[in-house]
PDB file of C-alpha atoms in Angstrom:
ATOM      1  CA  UNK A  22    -123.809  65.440   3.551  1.00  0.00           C
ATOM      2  CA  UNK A  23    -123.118  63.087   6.747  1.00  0.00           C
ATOM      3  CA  UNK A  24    -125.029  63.061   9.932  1.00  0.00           C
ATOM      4  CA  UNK A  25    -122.932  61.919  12.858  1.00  0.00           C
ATOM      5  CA  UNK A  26    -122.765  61.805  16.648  1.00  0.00           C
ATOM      6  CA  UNK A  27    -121.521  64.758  17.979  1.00  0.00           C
ATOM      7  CA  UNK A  28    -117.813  64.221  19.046  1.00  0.00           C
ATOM      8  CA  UNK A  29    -115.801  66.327  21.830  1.00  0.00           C
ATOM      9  CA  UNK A  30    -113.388  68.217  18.736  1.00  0.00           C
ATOM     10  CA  UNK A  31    -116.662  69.320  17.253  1.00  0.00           C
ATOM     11  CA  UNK A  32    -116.920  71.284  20.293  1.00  0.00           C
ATOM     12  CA  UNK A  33    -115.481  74.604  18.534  1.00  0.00           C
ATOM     13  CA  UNK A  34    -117.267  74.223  15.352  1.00  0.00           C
ATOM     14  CA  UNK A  35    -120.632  74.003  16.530  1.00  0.00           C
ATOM     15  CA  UNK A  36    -120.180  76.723  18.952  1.00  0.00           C
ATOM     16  CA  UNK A  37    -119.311  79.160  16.580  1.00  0.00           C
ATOM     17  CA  UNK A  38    -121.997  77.616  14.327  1.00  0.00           C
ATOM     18  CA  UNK A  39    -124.372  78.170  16.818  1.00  0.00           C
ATOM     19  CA  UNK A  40    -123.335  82.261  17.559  1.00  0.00           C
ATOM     20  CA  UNK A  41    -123.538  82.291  14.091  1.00  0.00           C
ATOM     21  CA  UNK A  42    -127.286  81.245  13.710  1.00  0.00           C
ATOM     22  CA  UNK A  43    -128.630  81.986  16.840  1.00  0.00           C
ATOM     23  CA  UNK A  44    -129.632  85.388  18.758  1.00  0.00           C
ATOM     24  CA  UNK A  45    -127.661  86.426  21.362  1.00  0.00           C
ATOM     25  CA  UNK A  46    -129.936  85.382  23.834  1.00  0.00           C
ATOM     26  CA  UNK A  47    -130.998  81.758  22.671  1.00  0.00           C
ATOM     27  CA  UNK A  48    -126.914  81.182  22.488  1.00  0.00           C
ATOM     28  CA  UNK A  49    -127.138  81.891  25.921  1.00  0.00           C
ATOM     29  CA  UNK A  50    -129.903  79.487  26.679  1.00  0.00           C
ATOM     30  CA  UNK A  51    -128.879  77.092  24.145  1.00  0.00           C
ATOM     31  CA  UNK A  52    -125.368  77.068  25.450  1.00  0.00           C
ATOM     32  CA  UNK A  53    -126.719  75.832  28.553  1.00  0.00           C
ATOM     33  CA  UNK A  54    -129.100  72.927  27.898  1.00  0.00           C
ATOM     34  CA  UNK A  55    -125.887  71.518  25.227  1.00  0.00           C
ATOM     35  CA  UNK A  56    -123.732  71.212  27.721  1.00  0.00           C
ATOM     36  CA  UNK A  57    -126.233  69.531  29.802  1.00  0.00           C
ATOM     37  CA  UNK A  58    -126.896  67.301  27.600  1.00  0.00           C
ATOM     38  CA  UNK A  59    -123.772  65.833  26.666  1.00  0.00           C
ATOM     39  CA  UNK A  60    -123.402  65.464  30.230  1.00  0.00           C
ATOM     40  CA  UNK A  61    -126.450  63.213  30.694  1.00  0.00           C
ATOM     41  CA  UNK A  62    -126.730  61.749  27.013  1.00  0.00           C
ATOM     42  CA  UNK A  63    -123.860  62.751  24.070  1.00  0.00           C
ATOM     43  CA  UNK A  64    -125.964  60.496  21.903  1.00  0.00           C
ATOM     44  CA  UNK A  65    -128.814  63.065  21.351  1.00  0.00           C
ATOM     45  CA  UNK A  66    -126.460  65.271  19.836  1.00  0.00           C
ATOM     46  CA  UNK A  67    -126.177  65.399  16.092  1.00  0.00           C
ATOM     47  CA  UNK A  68    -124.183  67.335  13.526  1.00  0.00           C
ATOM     48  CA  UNK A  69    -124.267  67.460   9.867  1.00  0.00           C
ATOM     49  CA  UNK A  70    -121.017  67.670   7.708  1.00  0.00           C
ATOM     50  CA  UNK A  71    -120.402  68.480   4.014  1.00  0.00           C
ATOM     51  CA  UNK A  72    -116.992  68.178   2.841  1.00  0.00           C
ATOM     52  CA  UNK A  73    -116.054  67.578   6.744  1.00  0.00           C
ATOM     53  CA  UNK A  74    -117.011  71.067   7.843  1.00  0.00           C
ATOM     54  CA  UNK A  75    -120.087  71.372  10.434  1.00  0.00           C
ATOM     55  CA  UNK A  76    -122.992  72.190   8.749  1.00  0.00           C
ATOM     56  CA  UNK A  77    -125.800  72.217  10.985  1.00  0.00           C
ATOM     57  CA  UNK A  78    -126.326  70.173  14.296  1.00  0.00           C
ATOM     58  CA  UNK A  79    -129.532  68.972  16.584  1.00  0.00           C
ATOM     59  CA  UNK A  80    -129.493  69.050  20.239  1.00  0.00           C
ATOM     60  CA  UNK A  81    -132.230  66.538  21.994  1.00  0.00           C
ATOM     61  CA  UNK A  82    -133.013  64.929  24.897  1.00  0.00           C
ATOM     62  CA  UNK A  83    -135.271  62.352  26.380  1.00  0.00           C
ATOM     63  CA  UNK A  84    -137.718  63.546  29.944  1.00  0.00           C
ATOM     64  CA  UNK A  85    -140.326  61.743  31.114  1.00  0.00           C
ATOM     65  CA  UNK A  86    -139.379  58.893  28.058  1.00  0.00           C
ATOM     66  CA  UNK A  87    -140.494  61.522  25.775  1.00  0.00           C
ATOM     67  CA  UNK A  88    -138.185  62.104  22.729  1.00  0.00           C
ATOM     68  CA  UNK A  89    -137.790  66.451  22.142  1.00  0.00           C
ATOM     69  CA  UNK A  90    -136.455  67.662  19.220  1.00  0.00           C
ATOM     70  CA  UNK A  91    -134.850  70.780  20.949  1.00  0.00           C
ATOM     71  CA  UNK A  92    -132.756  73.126  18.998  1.00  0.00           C
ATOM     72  CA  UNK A  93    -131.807  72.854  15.349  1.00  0.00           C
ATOM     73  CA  UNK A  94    -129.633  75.419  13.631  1.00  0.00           C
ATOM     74  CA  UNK A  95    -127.925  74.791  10.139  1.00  0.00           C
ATOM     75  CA  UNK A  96    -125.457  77.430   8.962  1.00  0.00           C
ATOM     76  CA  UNK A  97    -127.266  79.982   6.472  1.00  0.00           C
ATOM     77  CA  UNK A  98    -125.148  79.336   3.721  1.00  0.00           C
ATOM     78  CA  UNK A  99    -126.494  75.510   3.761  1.00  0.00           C
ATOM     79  CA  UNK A 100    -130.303  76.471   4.961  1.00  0.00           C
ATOM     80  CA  UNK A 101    -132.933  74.902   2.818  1.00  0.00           C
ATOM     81  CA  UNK A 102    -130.981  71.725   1.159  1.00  0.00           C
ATOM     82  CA  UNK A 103    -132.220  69.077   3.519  1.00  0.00           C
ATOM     83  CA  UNK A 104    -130.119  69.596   6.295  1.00  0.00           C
ATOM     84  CA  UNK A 105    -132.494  69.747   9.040  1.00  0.00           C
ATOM     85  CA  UNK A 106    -134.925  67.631   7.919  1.00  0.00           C
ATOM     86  CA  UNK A 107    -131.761  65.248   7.751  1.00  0.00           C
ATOM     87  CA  UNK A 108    -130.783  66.121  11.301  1.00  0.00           C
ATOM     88  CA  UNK A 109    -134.548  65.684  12.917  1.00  0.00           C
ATOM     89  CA  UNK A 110    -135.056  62.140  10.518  1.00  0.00           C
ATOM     90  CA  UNK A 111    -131.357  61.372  11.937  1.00  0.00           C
ATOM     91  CA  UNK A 112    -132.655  62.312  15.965  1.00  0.00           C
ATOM     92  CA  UNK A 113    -136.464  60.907  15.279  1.00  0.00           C
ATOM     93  CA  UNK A 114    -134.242  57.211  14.887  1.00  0.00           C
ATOM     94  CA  UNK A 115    -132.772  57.460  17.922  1.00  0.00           C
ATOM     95  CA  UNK A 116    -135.683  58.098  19.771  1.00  0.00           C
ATOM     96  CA  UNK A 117    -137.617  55.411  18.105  1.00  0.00           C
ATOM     97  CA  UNK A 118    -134.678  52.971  19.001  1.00  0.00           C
ATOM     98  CA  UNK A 119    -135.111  53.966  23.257  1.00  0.00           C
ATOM     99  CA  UNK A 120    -138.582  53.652  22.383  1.00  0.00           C
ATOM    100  CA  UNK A 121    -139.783  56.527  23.681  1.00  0.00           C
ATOM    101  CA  UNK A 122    -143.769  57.078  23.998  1.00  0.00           C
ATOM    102  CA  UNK A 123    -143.742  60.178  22.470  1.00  0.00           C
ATOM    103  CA  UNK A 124    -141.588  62.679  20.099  1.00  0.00           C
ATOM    104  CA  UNK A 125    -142.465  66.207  20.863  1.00  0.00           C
ATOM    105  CA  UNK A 126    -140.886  69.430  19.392  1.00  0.00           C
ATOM    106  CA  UNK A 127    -140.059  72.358  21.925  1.00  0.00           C
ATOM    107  CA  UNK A 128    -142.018  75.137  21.151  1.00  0.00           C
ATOM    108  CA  UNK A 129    -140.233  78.769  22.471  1.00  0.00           C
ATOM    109  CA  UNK A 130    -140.029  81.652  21.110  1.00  0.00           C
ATOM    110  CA  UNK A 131    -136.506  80.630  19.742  1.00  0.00           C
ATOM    111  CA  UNK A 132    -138.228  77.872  17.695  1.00  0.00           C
ATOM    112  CA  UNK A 133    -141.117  79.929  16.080  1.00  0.00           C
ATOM    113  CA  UNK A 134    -139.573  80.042  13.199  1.00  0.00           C
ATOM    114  CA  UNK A 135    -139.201  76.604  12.374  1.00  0.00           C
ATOM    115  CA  UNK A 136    -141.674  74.915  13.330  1.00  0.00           C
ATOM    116  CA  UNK A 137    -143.244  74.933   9.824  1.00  0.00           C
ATOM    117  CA  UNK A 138    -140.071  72.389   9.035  1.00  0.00           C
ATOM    118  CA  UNK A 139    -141.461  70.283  11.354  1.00  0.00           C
ATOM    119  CA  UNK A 140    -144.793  70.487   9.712  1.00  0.00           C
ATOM    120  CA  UNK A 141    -143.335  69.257   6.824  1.00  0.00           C
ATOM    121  CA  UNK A 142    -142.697  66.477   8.233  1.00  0.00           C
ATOM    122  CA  UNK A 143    -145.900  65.632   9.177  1.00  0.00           C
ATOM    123  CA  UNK A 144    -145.248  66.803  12.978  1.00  0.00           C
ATOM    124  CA  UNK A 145    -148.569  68.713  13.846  1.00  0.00           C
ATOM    125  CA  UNK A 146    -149.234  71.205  16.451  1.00  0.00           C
ATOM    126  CA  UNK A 147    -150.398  68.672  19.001  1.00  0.00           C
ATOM    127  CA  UNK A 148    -146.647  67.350  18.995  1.00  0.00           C
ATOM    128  CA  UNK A 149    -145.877  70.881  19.909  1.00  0.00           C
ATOM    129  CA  UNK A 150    -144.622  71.290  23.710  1.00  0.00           C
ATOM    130  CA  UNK A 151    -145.028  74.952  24.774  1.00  0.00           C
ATOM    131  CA  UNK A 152    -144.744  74.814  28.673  1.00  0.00           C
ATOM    132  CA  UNK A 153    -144.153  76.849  31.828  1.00  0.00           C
ATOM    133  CA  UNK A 154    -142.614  73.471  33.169  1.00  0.00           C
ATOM    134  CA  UNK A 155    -138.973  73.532  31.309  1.00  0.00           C
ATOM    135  CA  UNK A 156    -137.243  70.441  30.404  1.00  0.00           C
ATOM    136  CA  UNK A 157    -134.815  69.204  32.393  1.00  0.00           C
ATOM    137  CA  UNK A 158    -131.944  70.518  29.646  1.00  0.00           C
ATOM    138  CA  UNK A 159    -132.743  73.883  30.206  1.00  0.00           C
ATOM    139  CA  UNK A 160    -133.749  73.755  34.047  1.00  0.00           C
ATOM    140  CA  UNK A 161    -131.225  71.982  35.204  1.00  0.00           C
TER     141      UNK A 161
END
């Protein structure tokens, strides 16, 4: 397994990746803040490979110099081999290179889910970000 920058032909791969994992309605949403962010900042968008098919990817982004982890989805048929964990480590190094004052995870009700893997990471629920205020991904 490989975790890279995300590159413009990954486009179709992680879109169907993501309908694949996702709910209708966090595609929707999700959809949204990714194109966003490779607008503002391509670099906060990871995907894993193994044997050069898309296996999971991480969408992040930087507001306020906080680092948040924002959406993380891993195709079912690779969940709970390392993937994500290899996808936030791979994210959590690029925010610690733009030195950002704070990593936080984005809470919804999209997230719920996962947040135990960021537990076990040693992410605790003050590093949490449940909000009213949305980041600037998803606001525009």
């Amino acid at each position: 397994m490989h975790v890279r920058s995300f590159q413009l032909s990954d486009y179709r791969p992680v879109t169907q990746l993501l309908e694949t994992v996702l709910s209708e309605e966090c595609y929707e949403q999700t959809m949204e803040a990714f194109a966003r962010q490779l607008s503002w900042d391509s670099e906060l968008v990871l995907v894993a490979l193994a044997k050069d098919e898309i296996v999971g990817m991480i969408i992040g982004t930087i507001d306020d110099n906080k680092g948040y982890y924002y959406r993380v989805a891993v195709h079912p048929g690779y969940q709970r081999q390392g993937i994500g964990k290899a996808l936030i480590r791979s994210l959590k190094q690029r925010f610690e290179q733009r030195k950002v004052s704070k990593i936080m995870i984005t809470a919804d009700e999209h997230n719920e889910p996962i947040l135990s893997l960021y537990e076990s990471l040693g992410y605790a629920a003050n590093d949490f970000f449940r909000s009213f205020q949305k980041l600037s991904i998803v606001a525009g």
